[in-house]
CSV table of C-alpha atoms in Angstrom, one decimal:
chain,number,residue,atom,x,y,z
A,279,MET,CA,0.0,0.1,0.1
A,280,LYS,CA,3.1,2.2,0.9
A,281,THR,CA,4.5,1.7,-2.7
A,282,LEU,CA,1.2,2.3,-4.5
A,283,ILE,CA,0.8,5.8,-2.5
A,284,LEU,CA,4.4,6.6,-3.2
A,285,LEU,CA,4.0,5.8,-6.7
A,286,LEU,CA,0.8,7.8,-7.0
A,287,SER,CA,2.3,10.7,-5.3
A,288,PHE,CA,5.4,10.4,-7.7
A,289,SER,CA,3.1,10.5,-10.5
A,290,LEU,CA,1.2,13.6,-9.6
A,291,ILE,CA,4.3,15.5,-8.8
A,292,SER,CA,5.9,14.6,-12.1
A,293,ILE,CA,2.7,15.6,-14.0
A,294,SER,CA,2.3,18.9,-12.2
A,295,PHE,CA,6.3,19.8,-12.9
A,296,ASN,CA,5.5,18.9,-16.8
A,297,ALA,CA,2.3,20.9,-16.7
A,298,VAL,CA,4.2,23.9,-15.4
A,299,ALA,CA,6.6,23.7,-18.1
A,300,LYS,CA,4.3,23.0,-20.7
A,301,ASP,CA,2.3,26.3,-19.4
A,302,GLU,CA,5.3,28.7,-19.7
A,303,HIS,CA,6.4,27.3,-23.1
A,304,SER,CA,2.8,28.0,-24.1
A,305,ASP,CA,2.6,31.3,-22.5
A,306,MET,CA,5.9,32.5,-24.3
A,307,HIS,CA,5.0,31.0,-27.7
A,308,ASP,CA,1.5,32.5,-27.6
A,309,LEU,CA,3.0,36.1,-26.5
A,310,MET,CA,5.5,35.7,-29.4
A,311,ALA,CA,3.0,34.0,-32.2
A,312,HIS,CA,0.0,36.4,-31.4
A,313,LEU,CA,1.6,39.7,-30.4
A,314,LEU,CA,5.0,40.2,-31.3
A,315,THR,CA,5.4,38.3,-34.7
A,316,PRO,CA,2.5,40.0,-36.1
A,317,ALA,CA,3.5,43.4,-34.9
A,318,SER,CA,7.0,42.8,-36.5
A,319,GLU,CA,5.6,41.8,-39.5
A,320,ALA,CA,3.6,45.2,-39.7
A,321,ILE,CA,6.8,47.0,-39.5
A,322,TRP,CA,9.1,44.6,-42.0
A,323,GLU,CA,6.3,44.5,-44.6
A,324,SER,CA,5.6,48.3,-44.4
A,325,SER,CA,9.5,49.6,-46.1
A,326,GLY,CA,11.4,48.4,-48.8
A,327,TYR,CA,11.2,47.4,-52.1
A,328,VAL,CA,10.1,43.9,-54.0
A,329,ILE,CA,12.0,43.3,-57.0
A,330,THR,CA,10.2,40.7,-59.3
A,331,GLU,CA,10.2,40.1,-63.3
A,332,GLU,CA,7.7,42.5,-63.7
A,333,GLY,CA,9.5,45.3,-62.0
A,334,GLU,CA,10.4,47.0,-58.6
A,335,PHE,CA,7.4,47.6,-56.0
A,336,SER,CA,7.7,49.6,-52.7
A,337,LEU,CA,6.2,48.5,-49.7
A,338,GLU,CA,5.8,51.8,-48.4
A,339,PRO,CA,2.3,52.2,-46.9
A,340,THR,CA,0.2,54.3,-49.3
A,341,THR,CA,-3.2,54.5,-47.2
A,342,GLU,CA,-4.2,55.8,-43.7
A,343,GLU,CA,-5.5,52.4,-42.8
A,344,GLU,CA,-2.0,50.9,-43.8
A,345,TRP,CA,-0.2,53.3,-41.8
A,346,GLU,CA,-2.5,52.7,-38.8
A,347,ARG,CA,-1.5,49.1,-39.2
A,348,VAL,CA,2.3,50.1,-38.7
A,349,LEU,CA,1.3,52.2,-35.8
A,350,TYR,CA,-0.3,49.6,-34.3
A,351,GLY,CA,2.3,47.0,-34.7
A,352,ALA,CA,5.2,49.7,-33.2
A,353,LYS,CA,2.8,50.1,-30.3
A,354,VAL,CA,2.2,46.5,-29.6
A,355,ILE,CA,6.2,46.1,-29.8
A,356,THR,CA,6.7,48.7,-27.3
A,357,GLU,CA,4.2,47.3,-25.1
A,358,SER,CA,5.3,43.5,-25.4
A,359,ALA,CA,8.6,44.6,-23.8
A,360,LEU,CA,6.7,45.6,-20.6
A,361,LEU,CA,5.0,42.2,-20.9
A,362,LEU,CA,8.4,40.4,-21.3
A,363,SER,CA,9.9,42.1,-18.5
A,364,ILE,CA,7.0,41.0,-15.7
A,365,PRO,CA,9.0,38.8,-13.0
A,366,SER,CA,7.3,35.3,-14.0
A,367,ARG,CA,8.7,35.7,-17.4
A,368,SER,CA,11.8,37.4,-16.9
A,369,LYS,CA,12.6,35.5,-14.1
A,370,ASN,CA,15.6,38.0,-12.9
A,371,ARG,CA,17.6,37.4,-15.9
A,372,ASP,CA,19.5,40.7,-16.4
A,373,ASP,CA,20.1,40.0,-20.3
A,374,TRP,CA,16.7,38.9,-20.6
A,375,ILE,CA,15.3,42.5,-19.2
A,376,ALA,CA,18.0,44.0,-21.4
A,377,PHE,CA,16.8,42.5,-24.5
A,378,ALA,CA,13.1,43.7,-23.5
A,379,GLY,CA,14.5,47.1,-23.2
A,380,LEU,CA,15.9,46.9,-26.5
A,381,LEU,CA,12.4,45.8,-27.9
A,382,GLU,CA,10.9,48.8,-26.3
A,383,GLU,CA,13.3,51.4,-27.6
A,384,VAL,CA,12.7,49.9,-31.1
A,385,GLY,CA,9.3,49.9,-31.0
A,386,GLU,CA,9.0,53.5,-29.9
A,387,ARG,CA,11.3,54.6,-32.7
A,388,ALA,CA,9.2,52.8,-35.0
A,389,PHE,CA,5.9,54.4,-33.9
A,390,ALA,CA,7.5,57.8,-34.1
A,391,SER,CA,8.8,57.2,-37.7
A,392,ALA,CA,5.2,55.8,-38.6
A,393,GLU,CA,3.9,58.7,-37.2
A,394,GLN,CA,6.0,60.9,-39.4
A,395,LYS,CA,5.3,58.6,-42.5
A,396,ASP,CA,8.9,57.8,-42.9
A,397,SER,CA,9.4,54.7,-44.6
A,398,ASP,CA,13.1,55.2,-44.8
A,399,ALA,CA,13.4,55.1,-41.2
A,400,LEU,CA,11.2,52.2,-40.6
A,401,PHE,CA,13.6,50.0,-43.1
A,402,SER,CA,16.7,51.0,-40.7
A,403,ILE,CA,14.4,50.2,-37.3
A,404,GLY,CA,12.9,47.4,-39.3
A,405,ALA,CA,16.6,45.8,-39.3
A,406,GLU,CA,17.4,46.8,-36.0
A,407,LEU,CA,14.2,45.0,-34.8
A,408,TYR,CA,15.4,42.0,-36.5
A,409,GLN,CA,18.6,42.1,-35.0
A,410,VAL,CA,17.0,42.5,-31.4
A,411,CYS,CA,15.0,39.6,-32.1
A,412,VAL,CA,17.8,37.1,-33.3
A,413,ALA,CA,20.1,38.3,-30.3
A,414,CYS,CA,17.5,37.2,-27.8
A,415,HIS,CA,16.6,34.0,-29.9
A,416,GLN,CA,19.9,32.9,-29.8
A,417,VAL,CA,20.4,33.0,-26.4
A,418,TYR,CA,16.7,31.7,-25.2
A,419,MET,CA,15.0,30.0,-27.9
A,420,ASN,CA,14.8,25.9,-27.5
A,421,LYS,CA,16.3,24.3,-30.3
């Protein structure tokens, strides 16, 4: 009987640890997949050019609605930095918090550039955003 209780207790503890790990992964995955990735794509898809056999096409927004999408993306990036910095996600890791701070700075500059409808500045900021993302992923993304 003691063995059965011990095995049952061990099983419940094991399940609890697995649930926590899965929830943490899911929480971070959801934040990235549903907030940061679409917000980043709003920046990256709004500057530069696409060259095809038919010619060169600018990605610069041409309508107020398209510029609003960029503004929204930039604001989501800025605010997501704060979400990444909460203790349950940052776990007091200084480099994690530094990456989030860089993300916030890039988001603020992207927002200002979108307000000014400065597609050239957005292109440069988009490159910086990419570098911040890659640097953080090299340290923290599970392979």
